[in-house]
mmCIF file of C-alpha atoms and ligand atoms in Angstrom:
data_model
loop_
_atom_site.group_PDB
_atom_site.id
_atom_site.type_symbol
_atom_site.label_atom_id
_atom_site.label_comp_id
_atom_site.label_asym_id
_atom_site.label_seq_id
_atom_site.Cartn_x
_atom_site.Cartn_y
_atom_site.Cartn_z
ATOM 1 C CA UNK Q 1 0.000 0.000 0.000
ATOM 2 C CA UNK Q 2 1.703 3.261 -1.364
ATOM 3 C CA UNK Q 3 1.067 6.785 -1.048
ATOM 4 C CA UNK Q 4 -0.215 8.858 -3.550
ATOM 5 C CA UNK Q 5 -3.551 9.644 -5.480
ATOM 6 C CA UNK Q 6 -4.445 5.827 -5.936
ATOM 7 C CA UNK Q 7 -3.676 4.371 -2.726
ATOM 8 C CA UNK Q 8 -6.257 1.764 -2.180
ATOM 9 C CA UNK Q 9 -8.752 2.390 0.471
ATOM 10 C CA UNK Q 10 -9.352 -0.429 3.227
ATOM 11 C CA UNK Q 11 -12.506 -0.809 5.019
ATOM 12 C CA UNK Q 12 -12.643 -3.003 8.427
ATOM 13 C CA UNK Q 13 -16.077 -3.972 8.706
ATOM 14 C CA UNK Q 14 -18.380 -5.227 11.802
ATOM 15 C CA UNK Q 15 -22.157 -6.317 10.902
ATOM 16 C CA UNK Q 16 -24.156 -7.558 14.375
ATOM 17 C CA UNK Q 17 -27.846 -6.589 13.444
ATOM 18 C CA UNK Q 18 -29.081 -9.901 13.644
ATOM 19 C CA UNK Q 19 -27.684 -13.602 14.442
ATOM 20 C CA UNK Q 20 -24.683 -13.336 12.682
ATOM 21 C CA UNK Q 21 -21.206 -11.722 13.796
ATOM 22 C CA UNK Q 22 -19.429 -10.856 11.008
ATOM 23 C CA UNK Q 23 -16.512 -8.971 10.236
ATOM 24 C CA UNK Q 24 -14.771 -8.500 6.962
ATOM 25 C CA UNK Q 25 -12.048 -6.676 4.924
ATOM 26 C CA UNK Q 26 -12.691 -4.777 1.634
ATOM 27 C CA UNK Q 27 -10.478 -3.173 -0.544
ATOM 28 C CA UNK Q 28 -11.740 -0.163 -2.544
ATOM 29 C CA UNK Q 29 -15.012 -1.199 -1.751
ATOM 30 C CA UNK Q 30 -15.233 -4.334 -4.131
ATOM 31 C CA UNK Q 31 -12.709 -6.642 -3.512
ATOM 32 C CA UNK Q 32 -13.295 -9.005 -0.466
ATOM 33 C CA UNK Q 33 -9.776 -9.880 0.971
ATOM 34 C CA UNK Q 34 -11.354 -11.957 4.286
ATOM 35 C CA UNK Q 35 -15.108 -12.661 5.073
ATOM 36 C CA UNK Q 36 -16.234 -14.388 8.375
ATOM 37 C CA UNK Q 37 -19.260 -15.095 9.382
ATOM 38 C CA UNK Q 38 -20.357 -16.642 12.763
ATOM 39 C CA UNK Q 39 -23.875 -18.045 12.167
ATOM 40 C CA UNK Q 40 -25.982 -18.636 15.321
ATOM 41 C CA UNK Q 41 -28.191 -19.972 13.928
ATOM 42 C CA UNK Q 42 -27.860 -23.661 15.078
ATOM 43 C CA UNK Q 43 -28.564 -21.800 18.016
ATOM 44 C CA UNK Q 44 -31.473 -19.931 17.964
ATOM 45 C CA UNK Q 45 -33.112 -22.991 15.677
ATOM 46 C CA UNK Q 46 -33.655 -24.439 19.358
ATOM 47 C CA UNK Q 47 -36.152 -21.900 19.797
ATOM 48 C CA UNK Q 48 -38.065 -21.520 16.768
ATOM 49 C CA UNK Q 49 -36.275 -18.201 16.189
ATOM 50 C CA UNK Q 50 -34.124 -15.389 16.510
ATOM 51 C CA UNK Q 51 -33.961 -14.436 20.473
ATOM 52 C CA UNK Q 52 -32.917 -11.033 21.280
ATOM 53 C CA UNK Q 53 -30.948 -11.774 24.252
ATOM 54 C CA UNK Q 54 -29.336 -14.749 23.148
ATOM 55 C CA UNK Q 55 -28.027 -12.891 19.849
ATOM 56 C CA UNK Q 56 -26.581 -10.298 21.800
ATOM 57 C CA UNK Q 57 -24.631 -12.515 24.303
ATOM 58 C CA UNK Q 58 -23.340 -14.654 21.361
ATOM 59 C CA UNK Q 59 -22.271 -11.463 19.646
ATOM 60 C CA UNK Q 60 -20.090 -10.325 22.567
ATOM 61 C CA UNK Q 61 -18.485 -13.703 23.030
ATOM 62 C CA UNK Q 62 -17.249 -14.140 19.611
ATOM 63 C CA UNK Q 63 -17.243 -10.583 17.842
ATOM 64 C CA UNK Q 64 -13.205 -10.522 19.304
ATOM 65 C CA UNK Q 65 -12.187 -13.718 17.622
ATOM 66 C CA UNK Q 66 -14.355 -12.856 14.565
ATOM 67 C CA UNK Q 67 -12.773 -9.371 13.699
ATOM 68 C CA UNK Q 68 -9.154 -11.265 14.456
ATOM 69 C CA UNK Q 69 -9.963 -13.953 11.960
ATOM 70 C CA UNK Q 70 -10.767 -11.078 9.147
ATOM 71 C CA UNK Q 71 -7.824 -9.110 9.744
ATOM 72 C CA UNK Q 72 -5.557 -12.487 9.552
ATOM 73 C CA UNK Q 73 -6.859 -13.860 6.806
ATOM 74 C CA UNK Q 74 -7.119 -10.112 4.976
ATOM 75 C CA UNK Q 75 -3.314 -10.576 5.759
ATOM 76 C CA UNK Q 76 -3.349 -7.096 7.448
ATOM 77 C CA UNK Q 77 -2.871 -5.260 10.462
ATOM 78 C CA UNK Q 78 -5.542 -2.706 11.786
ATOM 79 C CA UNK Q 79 -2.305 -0.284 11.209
ATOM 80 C CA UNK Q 80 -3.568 -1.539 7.413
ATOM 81 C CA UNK Q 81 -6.961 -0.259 7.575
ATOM 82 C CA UNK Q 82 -8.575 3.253 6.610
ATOM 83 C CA UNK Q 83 -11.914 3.661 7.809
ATOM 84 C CA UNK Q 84 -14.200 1.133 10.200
ATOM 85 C CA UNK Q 85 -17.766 0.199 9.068
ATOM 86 C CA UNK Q 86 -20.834 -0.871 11.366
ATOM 87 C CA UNK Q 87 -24.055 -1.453 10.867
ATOM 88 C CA UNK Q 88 -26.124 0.746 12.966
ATOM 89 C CA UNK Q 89 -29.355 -0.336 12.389
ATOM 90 C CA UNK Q 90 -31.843 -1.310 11.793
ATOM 91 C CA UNK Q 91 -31.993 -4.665 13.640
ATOM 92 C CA UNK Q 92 -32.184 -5.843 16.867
ATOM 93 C CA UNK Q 93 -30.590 -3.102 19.563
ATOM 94 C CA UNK Q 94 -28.962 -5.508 21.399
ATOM 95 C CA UNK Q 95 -27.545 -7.241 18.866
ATOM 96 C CA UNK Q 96 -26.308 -3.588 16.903
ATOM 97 C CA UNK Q 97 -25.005 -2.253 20.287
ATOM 98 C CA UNK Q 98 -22.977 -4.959 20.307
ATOM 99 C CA UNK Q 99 -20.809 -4.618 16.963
ATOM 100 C CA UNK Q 100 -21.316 -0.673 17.094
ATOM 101 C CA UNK Q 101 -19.559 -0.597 20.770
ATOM 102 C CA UNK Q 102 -16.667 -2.595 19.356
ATOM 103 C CA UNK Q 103 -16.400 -0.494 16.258
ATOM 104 C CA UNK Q 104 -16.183 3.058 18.286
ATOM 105 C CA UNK Q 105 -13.449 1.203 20.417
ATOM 106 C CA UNK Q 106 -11.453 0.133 17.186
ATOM 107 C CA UNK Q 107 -11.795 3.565 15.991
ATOM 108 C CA UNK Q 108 -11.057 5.537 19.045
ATOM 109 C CA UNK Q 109 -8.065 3.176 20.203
ATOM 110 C CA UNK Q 110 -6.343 3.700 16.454
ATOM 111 C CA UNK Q 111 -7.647 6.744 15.718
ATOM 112 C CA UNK Q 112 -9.446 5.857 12.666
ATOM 113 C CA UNK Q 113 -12.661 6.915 10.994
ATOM 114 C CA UNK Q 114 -15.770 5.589 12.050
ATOM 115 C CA UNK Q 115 -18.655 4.974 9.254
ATOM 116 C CA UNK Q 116 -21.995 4.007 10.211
ATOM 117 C CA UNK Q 117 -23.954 2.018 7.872
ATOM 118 C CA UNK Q 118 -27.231 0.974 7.420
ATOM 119 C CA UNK Q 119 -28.038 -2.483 7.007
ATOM 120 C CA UNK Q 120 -30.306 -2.210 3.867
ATOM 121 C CA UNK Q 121 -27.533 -0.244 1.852
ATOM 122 C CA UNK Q 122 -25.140 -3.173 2.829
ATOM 123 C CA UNK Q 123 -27.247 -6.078 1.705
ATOM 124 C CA UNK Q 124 -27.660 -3.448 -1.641
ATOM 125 C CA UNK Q 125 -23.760 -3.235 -2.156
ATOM 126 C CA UNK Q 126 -22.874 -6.557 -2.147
ATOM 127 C CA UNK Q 127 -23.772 -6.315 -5.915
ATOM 128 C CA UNK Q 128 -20.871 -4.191 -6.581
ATOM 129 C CA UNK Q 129 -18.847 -7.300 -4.644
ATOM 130 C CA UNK Q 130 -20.691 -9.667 -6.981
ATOM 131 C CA UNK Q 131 -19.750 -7.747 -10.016
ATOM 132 C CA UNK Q 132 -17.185 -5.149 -10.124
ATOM 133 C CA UNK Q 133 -18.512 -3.014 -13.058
ATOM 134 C CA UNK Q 134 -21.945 -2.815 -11.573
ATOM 135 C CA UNK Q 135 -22.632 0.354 -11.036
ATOM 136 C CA UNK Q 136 -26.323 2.693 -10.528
ATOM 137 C CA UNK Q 137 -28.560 3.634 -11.893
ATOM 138 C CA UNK Q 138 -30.668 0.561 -11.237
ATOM 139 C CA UNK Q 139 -34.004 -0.572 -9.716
ATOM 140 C CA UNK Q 140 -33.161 -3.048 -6.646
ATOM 141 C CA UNK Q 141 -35.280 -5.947 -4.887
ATOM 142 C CA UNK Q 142 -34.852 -6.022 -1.386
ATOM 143 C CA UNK Q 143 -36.075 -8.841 0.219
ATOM 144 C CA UNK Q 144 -34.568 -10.014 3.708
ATOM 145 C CA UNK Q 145 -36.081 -11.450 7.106
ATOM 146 C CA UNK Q 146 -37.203 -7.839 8.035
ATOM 147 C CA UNK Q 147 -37.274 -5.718 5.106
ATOM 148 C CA UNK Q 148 -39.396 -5.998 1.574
ATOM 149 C CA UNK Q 149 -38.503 -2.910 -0.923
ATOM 150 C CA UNK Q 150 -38.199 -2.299 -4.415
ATOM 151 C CA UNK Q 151 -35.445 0.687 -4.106
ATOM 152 C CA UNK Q 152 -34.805 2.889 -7.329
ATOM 153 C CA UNK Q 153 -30.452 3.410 -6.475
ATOM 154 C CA UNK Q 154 -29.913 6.322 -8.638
ATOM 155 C CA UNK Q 155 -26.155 6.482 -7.766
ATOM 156 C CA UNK Q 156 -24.177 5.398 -4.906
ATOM 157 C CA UNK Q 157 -25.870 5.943 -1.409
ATOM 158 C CA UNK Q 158 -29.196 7.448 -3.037
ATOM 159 C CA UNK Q 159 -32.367 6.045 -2.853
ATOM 160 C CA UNK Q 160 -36.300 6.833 -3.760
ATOM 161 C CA UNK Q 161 -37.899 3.772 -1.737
ATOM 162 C CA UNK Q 162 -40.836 2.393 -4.542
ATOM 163 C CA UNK Q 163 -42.834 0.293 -2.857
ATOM 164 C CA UNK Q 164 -42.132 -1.572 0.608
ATOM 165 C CA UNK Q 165 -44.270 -4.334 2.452
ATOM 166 C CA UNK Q 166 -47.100 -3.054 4.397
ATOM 167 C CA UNK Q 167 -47.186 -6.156 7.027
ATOM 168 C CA UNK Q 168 -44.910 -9.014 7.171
ATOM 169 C CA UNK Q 169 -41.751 -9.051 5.125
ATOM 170 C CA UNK Q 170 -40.630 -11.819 2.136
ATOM 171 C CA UNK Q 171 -38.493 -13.426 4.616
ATOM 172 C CA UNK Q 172 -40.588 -13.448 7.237
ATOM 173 C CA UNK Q 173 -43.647 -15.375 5.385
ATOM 174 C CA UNK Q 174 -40.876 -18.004 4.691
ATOM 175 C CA UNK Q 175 -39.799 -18.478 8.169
ATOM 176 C CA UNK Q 176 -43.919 -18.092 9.306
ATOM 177 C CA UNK Q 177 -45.347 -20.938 6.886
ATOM 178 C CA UNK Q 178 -42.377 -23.648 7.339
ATOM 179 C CA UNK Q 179 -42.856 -22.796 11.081
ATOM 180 C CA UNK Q 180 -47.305 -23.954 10.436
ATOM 181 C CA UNK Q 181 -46.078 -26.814 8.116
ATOM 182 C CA UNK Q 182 -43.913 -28.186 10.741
ATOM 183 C CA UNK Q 183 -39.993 -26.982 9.046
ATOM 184 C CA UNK Q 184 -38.692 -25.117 11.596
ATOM 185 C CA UNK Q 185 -36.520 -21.949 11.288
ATOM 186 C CA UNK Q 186 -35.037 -20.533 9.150
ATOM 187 C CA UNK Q 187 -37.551 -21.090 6.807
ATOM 188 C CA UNK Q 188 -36.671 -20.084 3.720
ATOM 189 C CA UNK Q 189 -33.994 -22.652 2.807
ATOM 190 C CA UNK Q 190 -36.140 -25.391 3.992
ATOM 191 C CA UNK Q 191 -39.317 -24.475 2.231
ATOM 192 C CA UNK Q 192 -36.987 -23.950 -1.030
ATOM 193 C CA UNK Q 193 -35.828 -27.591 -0.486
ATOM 194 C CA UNK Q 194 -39.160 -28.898 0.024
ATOM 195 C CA UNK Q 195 -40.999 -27.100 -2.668
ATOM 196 C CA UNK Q 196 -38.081 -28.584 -5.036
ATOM 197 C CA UNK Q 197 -40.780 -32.044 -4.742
ATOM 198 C CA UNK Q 198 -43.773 -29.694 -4.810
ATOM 199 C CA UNK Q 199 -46.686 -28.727 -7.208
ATOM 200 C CA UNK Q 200 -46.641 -25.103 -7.530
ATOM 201 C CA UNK Q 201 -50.499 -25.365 -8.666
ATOM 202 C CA UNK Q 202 -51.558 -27.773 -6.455
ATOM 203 C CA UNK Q 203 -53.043 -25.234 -4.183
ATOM 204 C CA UNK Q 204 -54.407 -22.075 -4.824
ATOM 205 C CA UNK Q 205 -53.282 -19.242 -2.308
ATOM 206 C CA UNK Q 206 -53.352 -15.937 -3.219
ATOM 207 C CA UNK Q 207 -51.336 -13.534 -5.487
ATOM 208 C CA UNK Q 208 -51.629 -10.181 -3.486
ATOM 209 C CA UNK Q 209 -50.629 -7.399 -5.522
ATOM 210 C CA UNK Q 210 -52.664 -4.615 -3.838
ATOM 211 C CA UNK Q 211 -54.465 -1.240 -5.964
ATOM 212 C CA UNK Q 212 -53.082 -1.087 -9.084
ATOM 213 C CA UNK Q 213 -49.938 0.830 -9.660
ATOM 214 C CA UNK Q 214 -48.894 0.101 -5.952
ATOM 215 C CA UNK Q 215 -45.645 -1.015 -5.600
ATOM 216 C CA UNK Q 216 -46.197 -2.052 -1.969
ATOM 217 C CA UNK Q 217 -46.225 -5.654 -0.942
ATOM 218 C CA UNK Q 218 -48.673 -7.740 1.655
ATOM 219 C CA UNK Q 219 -47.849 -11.140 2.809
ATOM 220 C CA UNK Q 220 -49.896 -11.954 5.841
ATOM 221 C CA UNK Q 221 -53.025 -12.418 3.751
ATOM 222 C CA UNK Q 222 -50.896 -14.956 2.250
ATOM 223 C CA UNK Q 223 -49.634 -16.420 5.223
ATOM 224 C CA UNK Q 224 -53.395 -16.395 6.561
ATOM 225 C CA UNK Q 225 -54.211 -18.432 3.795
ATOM 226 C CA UNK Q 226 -51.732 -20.816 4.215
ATOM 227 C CA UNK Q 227 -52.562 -21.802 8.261
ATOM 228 C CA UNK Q 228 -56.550 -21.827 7.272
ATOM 229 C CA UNK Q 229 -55.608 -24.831 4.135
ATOM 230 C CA UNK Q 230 -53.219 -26.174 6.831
ATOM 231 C CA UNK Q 231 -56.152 -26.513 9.718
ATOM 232 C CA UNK Q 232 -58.983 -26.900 7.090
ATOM 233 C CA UNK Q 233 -57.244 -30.075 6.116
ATOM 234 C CA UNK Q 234 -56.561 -31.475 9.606
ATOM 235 C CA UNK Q 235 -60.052 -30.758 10.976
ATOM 236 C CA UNK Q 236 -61.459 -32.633 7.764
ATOM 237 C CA UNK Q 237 -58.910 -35.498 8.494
ATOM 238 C CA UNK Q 238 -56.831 -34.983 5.405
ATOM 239 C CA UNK Q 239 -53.322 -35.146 5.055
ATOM 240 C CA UNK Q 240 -51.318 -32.256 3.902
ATOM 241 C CA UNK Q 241 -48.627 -32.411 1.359
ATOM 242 C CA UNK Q 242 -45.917 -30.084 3.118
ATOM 243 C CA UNK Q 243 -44.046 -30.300 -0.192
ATOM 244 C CA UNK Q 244 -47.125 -28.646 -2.170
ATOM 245 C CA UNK Q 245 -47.947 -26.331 0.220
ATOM 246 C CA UNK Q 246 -44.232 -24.867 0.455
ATOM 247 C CA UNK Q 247 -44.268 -24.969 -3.701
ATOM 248 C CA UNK Q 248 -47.615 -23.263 -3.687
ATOM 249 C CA UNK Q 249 -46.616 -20.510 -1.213
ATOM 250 C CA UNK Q 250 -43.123 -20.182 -2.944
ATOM 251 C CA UNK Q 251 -44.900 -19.710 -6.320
ATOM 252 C CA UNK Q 252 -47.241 -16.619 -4.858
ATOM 253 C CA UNK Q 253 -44.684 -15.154 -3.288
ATOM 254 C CA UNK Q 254 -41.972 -15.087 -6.510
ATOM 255 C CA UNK Q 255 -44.703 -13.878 -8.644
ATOM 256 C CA UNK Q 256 -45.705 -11.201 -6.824
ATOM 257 C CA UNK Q 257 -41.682 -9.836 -6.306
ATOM 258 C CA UNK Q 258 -40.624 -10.564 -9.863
ATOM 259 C CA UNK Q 259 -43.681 -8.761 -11.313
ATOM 260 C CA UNK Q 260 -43.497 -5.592 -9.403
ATOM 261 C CA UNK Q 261 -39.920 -5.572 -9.825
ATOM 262 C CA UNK Q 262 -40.264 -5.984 -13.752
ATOM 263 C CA UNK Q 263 -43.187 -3.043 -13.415
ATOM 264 C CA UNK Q 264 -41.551 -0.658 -11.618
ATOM 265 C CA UNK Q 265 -37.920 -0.974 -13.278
ATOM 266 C CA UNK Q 266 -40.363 -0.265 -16.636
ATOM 267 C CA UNK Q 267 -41.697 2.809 -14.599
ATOM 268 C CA UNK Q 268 -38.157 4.218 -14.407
ATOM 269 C CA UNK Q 269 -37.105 3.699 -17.812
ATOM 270 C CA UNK Q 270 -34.527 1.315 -16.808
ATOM 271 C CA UNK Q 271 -33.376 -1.846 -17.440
ATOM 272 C CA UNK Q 272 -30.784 -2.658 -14.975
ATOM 273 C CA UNK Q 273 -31.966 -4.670 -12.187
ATOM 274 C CA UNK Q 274 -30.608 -6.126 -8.567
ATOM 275 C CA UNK Q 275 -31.496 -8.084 -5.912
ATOM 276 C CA UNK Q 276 -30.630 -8.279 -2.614
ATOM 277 C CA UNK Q 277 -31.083 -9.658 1.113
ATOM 278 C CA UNK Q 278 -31.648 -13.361 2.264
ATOM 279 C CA UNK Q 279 -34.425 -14.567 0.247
ATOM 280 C CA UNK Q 280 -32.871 -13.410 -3.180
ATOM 281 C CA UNK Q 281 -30.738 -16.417 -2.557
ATOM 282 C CA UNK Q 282 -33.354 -18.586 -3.027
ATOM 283 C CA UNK Q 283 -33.068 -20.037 -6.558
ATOM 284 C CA UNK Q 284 -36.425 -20.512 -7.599
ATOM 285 C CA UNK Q 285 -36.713 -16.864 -7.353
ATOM 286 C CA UNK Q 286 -33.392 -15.911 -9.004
ATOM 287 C CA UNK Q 287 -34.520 -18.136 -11.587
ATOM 288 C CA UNK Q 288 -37.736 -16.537 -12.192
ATOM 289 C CA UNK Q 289 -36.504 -13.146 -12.011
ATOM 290 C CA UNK Q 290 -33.578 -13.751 -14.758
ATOM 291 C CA UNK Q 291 -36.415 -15.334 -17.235
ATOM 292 C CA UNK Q 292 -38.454 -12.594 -16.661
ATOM 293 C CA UNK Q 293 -35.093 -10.201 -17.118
ATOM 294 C CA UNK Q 294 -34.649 -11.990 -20.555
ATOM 295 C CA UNK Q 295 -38.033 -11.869 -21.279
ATOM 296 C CA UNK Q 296 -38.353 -7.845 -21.185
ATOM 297 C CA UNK Q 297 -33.930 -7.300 -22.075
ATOM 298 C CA UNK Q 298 -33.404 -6.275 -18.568
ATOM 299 C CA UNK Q 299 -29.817 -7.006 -17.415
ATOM 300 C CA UNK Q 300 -29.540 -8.868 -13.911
ATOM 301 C CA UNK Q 301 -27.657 -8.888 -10.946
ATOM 302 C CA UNK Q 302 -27.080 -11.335 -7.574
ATOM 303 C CA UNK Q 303 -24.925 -11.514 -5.293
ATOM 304 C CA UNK Q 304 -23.519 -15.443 -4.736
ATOM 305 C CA UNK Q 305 -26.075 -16.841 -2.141
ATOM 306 C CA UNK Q 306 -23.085 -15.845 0.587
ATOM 307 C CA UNK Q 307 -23.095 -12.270 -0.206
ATOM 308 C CA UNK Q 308 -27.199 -12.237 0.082
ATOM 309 C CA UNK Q 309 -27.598 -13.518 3.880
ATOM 310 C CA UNK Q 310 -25.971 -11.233 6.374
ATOM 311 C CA UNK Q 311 -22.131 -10.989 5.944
ATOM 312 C CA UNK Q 312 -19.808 -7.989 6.639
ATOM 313 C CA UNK Q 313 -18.113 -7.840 3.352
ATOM 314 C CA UNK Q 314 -21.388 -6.229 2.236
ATOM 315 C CA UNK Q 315 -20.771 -3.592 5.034
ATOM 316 C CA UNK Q 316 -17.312 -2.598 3.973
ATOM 317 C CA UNK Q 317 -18.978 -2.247 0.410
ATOM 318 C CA UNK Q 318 -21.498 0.444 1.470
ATOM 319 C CA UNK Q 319 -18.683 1.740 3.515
ATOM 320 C CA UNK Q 320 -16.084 2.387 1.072
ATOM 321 C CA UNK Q 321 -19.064 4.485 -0.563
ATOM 322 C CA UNK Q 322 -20.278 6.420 2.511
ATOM 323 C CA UNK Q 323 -16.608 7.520 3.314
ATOM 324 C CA UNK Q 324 -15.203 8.388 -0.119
ATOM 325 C CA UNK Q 325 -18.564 10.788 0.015
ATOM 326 C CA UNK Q 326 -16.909 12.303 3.185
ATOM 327 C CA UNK Q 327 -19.445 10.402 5.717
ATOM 328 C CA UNK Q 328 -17.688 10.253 9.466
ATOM 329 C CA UNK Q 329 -19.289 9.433 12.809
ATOM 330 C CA UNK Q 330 -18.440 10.441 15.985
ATOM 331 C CA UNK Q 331 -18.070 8.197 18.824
ATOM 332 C CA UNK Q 332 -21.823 9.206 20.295
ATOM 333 C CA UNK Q 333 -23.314 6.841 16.904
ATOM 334 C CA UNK Q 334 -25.866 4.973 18.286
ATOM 335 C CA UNK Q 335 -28.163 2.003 17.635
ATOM 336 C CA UNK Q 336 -31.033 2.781 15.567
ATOM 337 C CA UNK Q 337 -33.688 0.018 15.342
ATOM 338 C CA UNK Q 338 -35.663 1.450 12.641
ATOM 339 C CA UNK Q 339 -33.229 3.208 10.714
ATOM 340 C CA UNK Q 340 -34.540 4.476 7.223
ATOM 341 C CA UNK Q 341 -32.952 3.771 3.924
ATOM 342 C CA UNK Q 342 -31.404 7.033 3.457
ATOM 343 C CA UNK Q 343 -31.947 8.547 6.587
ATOM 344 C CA UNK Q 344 -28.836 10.346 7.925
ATOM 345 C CA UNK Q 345 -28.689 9.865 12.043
HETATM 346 O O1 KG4 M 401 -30.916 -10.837 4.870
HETATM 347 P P1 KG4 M 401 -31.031 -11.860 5.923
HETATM 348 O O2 KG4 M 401 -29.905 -12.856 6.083
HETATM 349 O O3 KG4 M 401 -31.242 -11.223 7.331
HETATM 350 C C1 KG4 M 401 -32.033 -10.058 7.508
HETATM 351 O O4 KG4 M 401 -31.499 -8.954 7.321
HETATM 352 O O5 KG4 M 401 -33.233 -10.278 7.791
HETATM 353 O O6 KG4 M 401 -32.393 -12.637 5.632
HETATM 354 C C2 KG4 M 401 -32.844 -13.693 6.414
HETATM 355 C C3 KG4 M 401 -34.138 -14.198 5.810
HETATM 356 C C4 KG4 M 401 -34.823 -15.251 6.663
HETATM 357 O O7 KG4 M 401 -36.193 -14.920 6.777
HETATM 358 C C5 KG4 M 401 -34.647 -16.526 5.842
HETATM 359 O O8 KG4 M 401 -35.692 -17.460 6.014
HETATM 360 C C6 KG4 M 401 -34.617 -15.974 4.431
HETATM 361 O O9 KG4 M 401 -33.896 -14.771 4.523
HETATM 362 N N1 KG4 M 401 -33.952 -16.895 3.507
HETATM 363 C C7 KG4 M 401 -34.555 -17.469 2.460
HETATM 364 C C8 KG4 M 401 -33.604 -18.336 1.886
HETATM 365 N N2 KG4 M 401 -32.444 -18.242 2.598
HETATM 366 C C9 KG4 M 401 -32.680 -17.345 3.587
HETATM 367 N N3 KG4 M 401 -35.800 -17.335 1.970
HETATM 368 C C10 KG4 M 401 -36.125 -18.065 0.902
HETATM 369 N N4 KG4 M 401 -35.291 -18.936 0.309
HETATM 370 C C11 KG4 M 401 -34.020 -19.100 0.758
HETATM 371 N N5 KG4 M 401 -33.201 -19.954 0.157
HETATM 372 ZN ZN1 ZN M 402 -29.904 -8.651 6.563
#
């Protein structure tokens, strides 16, 4: 690493929001040199789901050992690295206060920038991991345990939210229904697996795509309609298929994303489209979202399945954005829980 004009910019980055401790390395926001993830969710899967307290705890004992591994295998020192991103919401407070206490440390003990970052702008970035010439304008799909949004990025760190969900988010139907059919959590990878054996039109639940021109999203209707089939069928004495009903929720919910994403991108006048967040690793949606891509002559872009669940590599991304547009924090950043996309705390 050299002086001068081009000297490469190196982000440390800490994501806590949820059940994951993460911490990662990126160079010039795009190139991942370390990315480690400490899933808890073995953990949690005791309990049906994410537990506040639990997360947090988990997150203090390993977030130490976690940053070390990055920096190691980044081959660097912290003597190495420019700036320090965190997610500061939203997501549990617990959980954020957790990798946001250790990032003000890092940066007050070397003296380095702080960036705060929000969540949804990381899981958006880790398209410019996933492909280095990707760049805005483009019309993203954000669709992650707690957050549903189509999100017009008009350039780096700008965003005109299009249409968001007005109850339960895409991730959160997943992890709902497997929970009525029995799957346990996470949901989304299981009901993926199972619907792989499914009918998609064996059962007819609906297609919610609210007024018209709305690009807003509902899925408790749809979960609704799943746990009536579900006890309709055992009061009757009939035996569910768990494999058609995952297919047959899968298929509502894809529809639904892919064709508001297709409308709204058409809206714009653009033809460049993301996705982002847990459920666009699912790849019965990517699937359906690249057919409908070719079918209109949209370009599309995902991140590897890695890059779409929480990591911190998509942190250092959004970080390497924030602070070559001059954004610092001072060591009073706090936790926000319901931080907006865009919003400036
Ligand atoms: O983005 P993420 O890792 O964390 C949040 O920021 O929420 O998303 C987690 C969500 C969970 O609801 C999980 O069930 C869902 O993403 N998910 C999936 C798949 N993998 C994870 N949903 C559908 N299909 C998948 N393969
Ligand atoms: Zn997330």
């Amino acid at each position: 690493m050299n002086g001068g004009d081009n000297k490469d910019i190196l982000i440390l980055a800490i994501e806590s929001s949820c059940d994951e401790t993460a911490a990662s390395v990126v160079k010039n926001g795009r190139y991942v040199l370390s990315n480690i993830i400490s899933s808890q969710i073995a953990l949690h899967t005791l309990y049906g789901g994410v537990v506040p307290e639990i997360a947090s705890r988990k997150h203090i004992e390993n977030i130490d050992s976690v940053i070390q591994q990055a920096l190691k295998e980044a081959n660097v020192t912290l003597d190495d690295i420019d700036a320090i991103g965190v997610t500061y919401g939203p997501g549990l407070v617990g959980a954020l206060l957790v990798g946001l206490a250790e990032a003000k440390a890092l940066a007050f003990a070397t003296d380095k920038p702080l960036v705060g970052v929000h969540h949804i702008e990381g899981h958006i970035s880790a398209n410019y991991i996933q492909n280095v010439n990707f760049e805005p304008p483009y019309m993203a799909l954000v669709v992650s345990g707690g957050h549903t949004n189509l999100v017009y990025v008009s350039d780096y760190g700008k965003f005109e939210i299009m249409g968001a969900t007005r109850d339960d988010a895409a991730g959160e139907a997943f992890d709902k229904v497997a929970r009525v059919i029995g799957m346990g959590y996470p949901g989304g990878p299981k009901i993926e697996k199972a619907a792989r054996n499914g009918n998609k039109d064996a059962i007819q639940f609906p297609h919610v795509f609210l007024e018209d021109g709305s690009y807003d999203f509902s899925f408790s209707g749809l979960k609704s309609a799943v746990l009536n089939y579900v006890n309709k069928m055992k009061m009757t004495g009939q035996k569910i298929v768990p494999e058609d009903v995952a297919a047959s929720f899968q298929y509502s919910v894809i529809d639904v994303l892919v064709k508001k994403t297709i409308k709204s991108a058409k809206e714009k006048g653009i033809t460049k489209i993301a996705m982002a967040g847990g459920v666009a690793s699912n790849s019965t949606l990517r699937e359906a979202m690249k057919a409908a891509c070719d079918k209109n002559g949209f370009s599309l872009n995902i991140p590897a399945p890695i890059l779409c669940t929480d990591n911190a590599a998509m942190i250092g991304s959004a970080a390497y954005y924030e602070y070559i547009a001059g954004r610092r924090d001072g060591l009073e950043l706090n936790a926000v829980p319901n931080l907006k996309l865009g919003e400036r705390i």
